[in-house]
Amino acid sequence: MTASTSPDDAQSLVDYLLRLGDTTLVLSHRLSEWVGAAPTLEEEIALANVALDLLGQAQPLLARAGEVEGLGRDADGLAYLRDAWDYRNLLLVEQPNGDFAHTMLRQFLFDSYAVELWSRLATSTDATLAGIAGKAVKESAYHVGHSGEWVIRLGDGTTESARRTRDAVADLWEFTGELFATDAVDEAIAASGVAPLASELEPAWRDRVDAVFADAGLEVPTRQWMQSGGKQGRHTEHLGHVLAEMQFLPRAYPGSTW
Amino acid sequence: MTPGWPLWEVFVRSRNGLAHKHVGSVHAVDATMALTNARDVYTRRSEGTSIWVVPSAAITASDPADKDALFDPAGDKIYRHPTFYDIPADVKNI
C-alpha cells in the first residue's frame, strides 16, 4: 500500500483483489475435483494443470489482498478461514462440475473472460497486480484454446455430446452477466487505473463466444435476465459445499503443516 | 479408458540446437488434440521448447529378430567412432 492511497481506495482494492483471488481459487478447486474421475488420463492431467495455474494465480492475489488490507491475514488465512458470505467470487465458477460438457463450457466462458481481463491488467497501476497478470495472460491463452476446442468438439460431436453441451449452455448462461456487471467497487478501481471497467471486456468476450459457438453449432441464448451477487458475497448454495471440503483440514487442525 | 482413440508418439526438443527426443505417447482423436495432450502430459516441468507428434501407426520399426544381422556387423568397426580426435574444450553437445 502506498502512502497516497486513501482508506476508501484501499478497501476497493482489497475487494477487487478478493474477487479475482476467490474466483480463481474456487474454479481451481472445482477443476481439481476431476482428478481421479476425468474421462482420459491425458485430460485429467490437462485439468489438473489448469487447476494448478489458477491456484498459482489465486495465491499471490490473496496475498496482495491481505497485504493491502493490513489486518495480518495472509493468503492461507483468507482462503481457509473465511465463510461463504465473505467470499467474493463470480457465481459462474462455483457452479457444480456436472458432466464434462458442463465443466468445459463453464471453463470456456470463464477463460474467454480471463484472457481479456489479464491482458488489460498487465498494465495496471498496481505493480503487483500487473506482474500477476503478465504471467496469467499466457496461462489463460492456453486455457481458452483448450476449453474452446472441447466446446467445439462436444457441440459439433455426437447427438449425445451436442445435447449435453446445449444443456450446459442453458444452465450456465445466466451466470455470465455477472462477469461484466459494474458496481461501486469496479468504478472506484477503474478510476484509479488499477483495472478496466468490467463492462469493457464484454465485446471481445462476446466475439470469441460467438465464433466458438458458431463452430460448435450452438445458439447463443437471447435471454437477457442474469443472476448476480457473487461479487457482493451473495452466493448460490453450491459455494458452501466447496468450502466445506476445501477448508476442512485447516479448520479441524489449525496451523498444521506436513 | 480411451476407446477408439488412436495412439500418437511424442517427441520433445529440450532446447534449440538439440534434436527432438522420443518421450512417450498419448491418446488423441486428431493431431491438434495430440499436441495439447502432449504439452499437458510431457512438458509440465519445462522440459521442452518444441513438440512433434506422429501417429504411432505411421512408424515402421525394425524387427527385433533381425537385430543380429542389422547391428552386430558394426560391433568390430571401432574406427568409425570419432574417438581419435581431440575435441576443443568449448564445443558442447557432442
Coordinates of C-alpha atoms in Angstrom, one line a residue:
Chain A
M1 CA 0.0 0.0 0.0
T2 CA 1.4 3.4 -1.0
A3 CA 1.1 6.4 1.4
S4 CA -1.2 8.2 -1.0
T5 CA -3.8 5.5 -1.0
S6 CA -7.0 6.7 0.8
P7 CA -8.9 4.3 3.0
D8 CA -11.8 4.0 0.5
D9 CA -9.4 3.3 -2.3
A10 CA -7.6 0.7 -0.2
Q11 CA -10.9 -1.0 0.6
S12 CA -11.9 -1.0 -3.1
L13 CA -8.6 -2.5 -4.0
V14 CA -9.0 -5.2 -1.3
D15 CA -12.5 -6.1 -2.5
Y16 CA -11.3 -6.2 -6.1
L17 CA -8.3 -8.4 -5.3
L18 CA -10.6 -10.7 -3.3
R19 CA -13.0 -11.0 -6.3
L20 CA -10.1 -12.1 -8.5
G21 CA -8.4 -14.3 -5.9
D22 CA -11.6 -16.0 -4.8
T23 CA -12.8 -16.6 -8.4
T24 CA -9.5 -18.3 -9.4
L25 CA -9.3 -20.2 -6.1
V26 CA -12.9 -21.6 -6.3
L27 CA -12.5 -22.6 -10.0
S28 CA -9.2 -24.2 -9.2
H29 CA -10.9 -26.3 -6.6
R30 CA -13.8 -27.2 -8.9
L31 CA -11.3 -28.5 -11.5
S32 CA -9.3 -30.4 -9.0
E33 CA -12.5 -32.4 -8.2
W34 CA -12.0 -34.1 -11.6
V35 CA -8.7 -35.6 -10.6
G36 CA -9.3 -39.3 -10.4
A37 CA -12.5 -39.0 -12.4
A38 CA -11.7 -37.4 -15.8
P39 CA -12.6 -39.2 -19.0
T40 CA -9.0 -39.9 -20.1
L41 CA -5.6 -39.9 -18.5
E42 CA -4.4 -37.1 -20.8
E43 CA -7.4 -34.9 -20.0
E44 CA -7.1 -35.5 -16.3
I45 CA -3.6 -34.1 -16.4
A46 CA -4.8 -31.2 -18.5
L47 CA -7.5 -30.3 -16.0
A48 CA -5.0 -30.6 -13.1
N49 CA -2.6 -28.3 -15.0
V50 CA -5.3 -25.7 -15.4
A51 CA -6.3 -26.1 -11.7
L52 CA -2.7 -25.5 -10.7
D53 CA -2.4 -22.5 -12.9
L54 CA -5.5 -21.0 -11.3
L55 CA -4.2 -21.8 -7.8
G56 CA -0.9 -20.1 -8.7
Q57 CA -2.9 -17.0 -9.7
A58 CA -5.1 -17.1 -6.5
Q59 CA -2.2 -17.3 -4.1
P60 CA -0.5 -14.0 -4.9
L61 CA -3.8 -12.3 -5.5
L62 CA -5.0 -13.2 -2.0
A63 CA -1.6 -12.4 -0.5
R64 CA -1.8 -9.0 -2.1
A65 CA -5.3 -8.5 -0.7
G66 CA -4.1 -9.4 2.8
E67 CA -1.2 -7.0 2.4
V68 CA -3.3 -4.0 1.4
E69 CA -6.0 -4.9 4.0
G70 CA -3.3 -4.7 6.7
L71 CA -5.0 -6.9 9.2
G72 CA -2.3 -9.5 9.3
R73 CA -4.2 -12.1 7.2
D74 CA -2.1 -14.0 4.6
A75 CA -3.3 -15.9 1.6
D76 CA -4.0 -19.1 3.6
G77 CA -5.9 -17.1 6.2
L78 CA -8.1 -15.6 3.6
A79 CA -8.6 -18.8 1.7
Y80 CA -9.3 -21.2 4.6
L81 CA -10.7 -19.1 7.4
R82 CA -13.5 -17.1 5.7
D83 CA -17.1 -18.2 5.3
A84 CA -19.2 -18.2 2.1
W85 CA -20.6 -14.7 2.7
D86 CA -17.1 -13.3 2.8
Y87 CA -16.2 -14.9 -0.5
R88 CA -16.3 -12.5 -3.5
N89 CA -16.0 -15.0 -6.4
L90 CA -18.2 -15.0 -9.5
L91 CA -21.2 -17.2 -9.3
L92 CA -20.2 -18.9 -12.5
V93 CA -17.1 -20.6 -11.1
E94 CA -18.9 -22.1 -8.0
Q95 CA -21.4 -24.0 -10.2
P96 CA -21.1 -27.8 -9.9
N97 CA -18.9 -29.6 -12.4
G98 CA -21.9 -31.5 -13.8
D99 CA -20.8 -33.6 -16.8
F100 CA -17.7 -33.0 -18.9
A101 CA -19.7 -30.7 -21.2
H102 CA -20.8 -28.5 -18.3
T103 CA -17.2 -28.3 -16.9
M104 CA -15.8 -27.4 -20.3
L105 CA -18.4 -24.9 -21.1
R106 CA -18.0 -23.2 -17.7
Q107 CA -14.3 -23.2 -18.3
F108 CA -14.6 -21.7 -21.8
L109 CA -17.0 -18.9 -20.6
F110 CA -14.5 -18.1 -17.9
D111 CA -11.3 -18.4 -19.9
S112 CA -12.7 -16.1 -22.6
Y113 CA -13.3 -13.5 -19.9
A114 CA -10.0 -14.1 -18.1
V115 CA -7.8 -13.8 -21.2
E116 CA -9.3 -10.3 -21.9
L117 CA -9.1 -9.3 -18.2
W118 CA -5.4 -10.4 -17.7
S119 CA -4.3 -8.7 -20.9
R120 CA -5.6 -5.4 -19.6
L121 CA -4.5 -5.9 -16.0
A122 CA -0.9 -6.4 -17.3
T123 CA -0.8 -2.5 -17.4
S124 CA -2.4 -2.0 -14.0
T125 CA -1.2 0.9 -11.9
D126 CA -0.8 -1.7 -9.1
A127 CA 2.6 -3.2 -9.8
T128 CA 1.9 -6.5 -8.0
L129 CA -1.3 -7.0 -9.9
A130 CA 0.4 -6.1 -13.2
G131 CA 3.0 -8.7 -12.5
I132 CA 0.5 -11.4 -11.7
A133 CA -1.5 -10.5 -14.8
G134 CA 1.6 -10.7 -17.1
K135 CA 2.1 -14.3 -16.1
A136 CA -1.6 -15.2 -16.0
V137 CA -2.3 -13.9 -19.5
K138 CA -0.1 -16.6 -21.0
E139 CA -1.7 -19.3 -18.9
S140 CA -5.2 -18.1 -19.9
A141 CA -4.3 -18.0 -23.6
Y142 CA -3.6 -21.7 -23.4
H143 CA -6.7 -22.5 -21.2
V144 CA -9.1 -20.8 -23.6
G145 CA -7.6 -22.7 -26.6
H146 CA -8.1 -26.0 -24.6
S147 CA -11.6 -25.3 -23.4
G148 CA -12.7 -23.8 -26.7
E149 CA -11.5 -26.8 -28.6
W150 CA -13.6 -29.0 -26.4
V151 CA -16.7 -26.9 -26.7
I152 CA -16.4 -27.2 -30.5
R153 CA -15.8 -30.9 -30.4
L154 CA -18.6 -31.6 -28.0
G155 CA -21.1 -29.2 -29.6
D156 CA -20.3 -30.4 -33.1
G157 CA -19.8 -34.0 -32.0
T158 CA -22.3 -36.8 -31.5
T159 CA -26.1 -36.3 -30.9
E160 CA -25.4 -37.1 -27.2
S161 CA -22.5 -34.7 -26.8
A162 CA -24.4 -31.9 -28.6
R163 CA -27.4 -32.3 -26.4
R164 CA -25.3 -32.2 -23.2
T165 CA -23.5 -29.1 -24.4
R166 CA -26.8 -27.4 -25.2
D167 CA -28.0 -28.3 -21.7
A168 CA -24.8 -26.8 -20.3
V169 CA -25.4 -23.5 -22.2
A170 CA -29.0 -23.4 -20.9
D171 CA -27.8 -24.0 -17.3
L172 CA -24.8 -21.7 -17.2
W173 CA -25.6 -18.7 -19.4
E174 CA -27.5 -16.8 -16.7
F175 CA -24.2 -16.6 -14.7
T176 CA -22.3 -14.8 -17.5
G177 CA -23.9 -11.4 -16.9
E178 CA -22.1 -11.0 -13.6
L179 CA -18.7 -11.1 -15.4
F180 CA -19.5 -7.7 -16.9
A181 CA -21.7 -6.1 -14.2
T182 CA -20.2 -3.0 -12.8
D183 CA -20.7 -1.8 -9.2
A184 CA -19.1 0.9 -7.0
V185 CA -16.0 -1.2 -6.4
D186 CA -15.4 -1.6 -10.1
E187 CA -15.9 2.1 -10.7
A188 CA -13.5 3.1 -7.9
I189 CA -10.9 0.7 -9.1
A190 CA -11.3 1.8 -12.7
A191 CA -11.0 5.4 -11.8
S192 CA -7.7 4.8 -10.1
G193 CA -6.3 3.0 -13.1
V194 CA -5.9 -0.4 -11.3
A195 CA -8.3 -2.2 -13.6
P196 CA -10.6 -1.8 -16.6
L197 CA -14.3 -1.5 -16.1
A198 CA -15.8 -5.0 -16.2
S199 CA -18.2 -3.9 -18.8
E200 CA -15.4 -3.0 -21.2
L201 CA -14.4 -6.7 -21.5
E202 CA -17.8 -7.8 -22.9
P203 CA -17.5 -7.0 -26.6
A204 CA -14.2 -9.0 -27.0
W205 CA -15.6 -11.8 -24.8
R206 CA -18.8 -11.9 -26.9
D207 CA -16.8 -12.0 -30.2
R208 CA -14.9 -15.1 -29.0
V209 CA -18.0 -16.8 -27.6
D210 CA -19.9 -16.1 -30.9
A211 CA -17.1 -17.6 -33.0
V212 CA -16.7 -20.7 -30.9
F213 CA -20.5 -21.3 -30.6
A214 CA -20.8 -20.9 -34.4
D215 CA -18.2 -23.6 -34.9
A216 CA -19.8 -25.8 -32.3
G217 CA -23.3 -25.4 -33.8
L218 CA -24.5 -23.8 -30.5
E219 CA -27.0 -21.0 -30.3
V220 CA -26.1 -18.0 -28.2
P221 CA -29.1 -17.6 -25.8
T222 CA -31.1 -14.4 -26.4
R223 CA -32.5 -14.5 -22.8
Q224 CA -31.5 -11.3 -21.0
W225 CA -32.1 -11.9 -17.3
M226 CA -28.9 -12.7 -15.4
Q227 CA -28.0 -13.9 -11.9
S228 CA -25.8 -11.7 -9.8
G229 CA -24.5 -11.3 -6.3
G230 CA -21.3 -13.4 -6.0
K231 CA -19.1 -10.3 -6.2
Q232 CA -21.0 -8.9 -3.2
G233 CA -21.0 -12.1 -1.2
R234 CA -24.5 -13.4 -2.1
H235 CA -23.8 -16.9 -3.4
T236 CA -25.6 -19.9 -4.7
E237 CA -26.0 -22.9 -2.3
H238 CA -23.0 -24.6 -4.0
L239 CA -20.2 -22.5 -2.6
G240 CA -20.8 -23.7 1.0
H241 CA -20.2 -27.3 -0.2
V242 CA -17.0 -26.3 -1.9
L243 CA -15.7 -24.5 1.1
A244 CA -16.7 -27.3 3.5
E245 CA -14.4 -29.7 1.6
M246 CA -11.6 -27.2 0.8
Q247 CA -11.4 -25.8 4.4
F248 CA -11.9 -28.9 6.4
L249 CA -8.3 -29.7 7.2
P250 CA -7.1 -26.2 8.3
R251 CA -10.2 -25.7 10.3
A252 CA -10.1 -29.1 12.0
Y253 CA -6.3 -29.0 12.6
P254 CA -5.4 -25.2 12.8
G255 CA -1.9 -24.4 11.9
S256 CA -1.0 -28.0 10.9
T257 CA 1.8 -28.5 8.4
W258 CA 3.2 -31.5 6.6
Chain B
M1 CA -10.2 -45.7 -20.9
T2 CA -9.9 -44.2 -24.4
P3 CA -11.9 -46.5 -26.7
G4 CA -11.0 -46.0 -30.3
W5 CA -8.7 -43.1 -29.8
P6 CA -5.5 -43.5 -31.8
L7 CA -2.1 -43.5 -30.2
W8 CA 0.5 -40.8 -31.0
E9 CA 4.2 -40.8 -30.3
V10 CA 5.6 -37.7 -28.7
F11 CA 9.0 -36.1 -29.4
V12 CA 10.2 -33.1 -27.4
R13 CA 13.1 -30.8 -28.1
S14 CA 14.5 -29.6 -24.8
R15 CA 16.3 -26.6 -26.2
N16 CA 17.4 -25.1 -29.5
G17 CA 20.1 -26.9 -31.2
L18 CA 19.3 -30.3 -29.9
A19 CA 17.2 -32.9 -31.7
H20 CA 13.7 -33.9 -30.8
K21 CA 13.7 -36.9 -28.5
H22 CA 11.1 -39.5 -28.0
V23 CA 9.5 -39.1 -24.6
G24 CA 6.4 -41.3 -24.8
S25 CA 2.9 -41.5 -26.3
V26 CA -0.6 -40.1 -25.8
H27 CA -4.1 -40.9 -27.0
A28 CA -5.9 -38.3 -29.0
V29 CA -8.6 -38.1 -31.7
D30 CA -6.6 -35.9 -34.0
A31 CA -3.2 -34.1 -34.4
T32 CA -4.5 -30.9 -32.6
M33 CA -5.6 -32.8 -29.5
A34 CA -2.4 -34.9 -29.6
L35 CA -0.3 -31.7 -29.4
T36 CA -2.2 -30.3 -26.5
N37 CA -2.2 -33.6 -24.7
A38 CA 1.5 -34.0 -25.3
R39 CA 2.0 -30.5 -23.9
D40 CA 0.0 -31.3 -20.8
V41 CA 1.5 -34.7 -20.1
Y42 CA 5.1 -34.2 -21.1
T43 CA 6.1 -30.6 -20.7
R44 CA 4.8 -29.8 -17.2
R45 CA 8.3 -29.3 -15.8
S46 CA 9.7 -27.1 -18.5
E47 CA 11.1 -30.0 -20.5
G48 CA 10.5 -28.5 -23.9
T49 CA 10.7 -25.7 -26.4
S50 CA 9.1 -27.7 -29.3
I51 CA 6.9 -30.8 -29.6
W52 CA 6.3 -33.2 -32.5
V53 CA 3.5 -35.7 -32.5
V54 CA 3.4 -38.6 -35.0
P55 CA 0.7 -41.2 -35.4
S56 CA 2.1 -44.4 -33.9
A57 CA 0.7 -46.3 -36.9
A58 CA 2.9 -44.2 -39.2
I59 CA 6.1 -45.6 -37.6
T60 CA 7.8 -48.5 -39.3
A61 CA 10.0 -50.3 -36.8
S62 CA 12.8 -52.8 -37.3
D63 CA 12.1 -56.4 -36.3
P64 CA 13.9 -57.3 -33.1
A65 CA 14.5 -60.7 -34.6
D66 CA 16.7 -59.1 -37.2
K67 CA 19.0 -57.3 -34.7
D68 CA 21.9 -59.6 -35.1
A69 CA 22.0 -59.0 -38.9
L70 CA 21.3 -55.3 -38.6
F71 CA 23.5 -54.3 -35.7
D72 CA 26.2 -56.8 -34.9
P73 CA 28.3 -56.1 -38.0
A74 CA 29.1 -52.6 -36.7
G75 CA 30.4 -54.1 -33.4
D76 CA 34.0 -54.6 -34.5
K77 CA 34.5 -51.4 -36.5
I78 CA 35.7 -49.1 -33.8
Y79 CA 37.5 -46.9 -36.4
R80 CA 34.0 -45.5 -37.2
H81 CA 33.9 -43.8 -33.8
P82 CA 35.3 -40.3 -33.8
T83 CA 37.3 -41.0 -30.6
F84 CA 40.7 -40.4 -32.1
Y85 CA 40.2 -36.7 -32.3
D86 CA 40.8 -34.0 -29.6
I87 CA 37.6 -32.1 -29.0
P88 CA 38.1 -28.4 -28.2
A89 CA 37.0 -27.6 -24.7
D90 CA 34.3 -25.1 -25.7
V91 CA 32.5 -27.4 -28.1
K92 CA 29.3 -28.6 -26.3
N93 CA 26.7 -31.3 -27.0
I94 CA 28.8 -33.8 -28.8

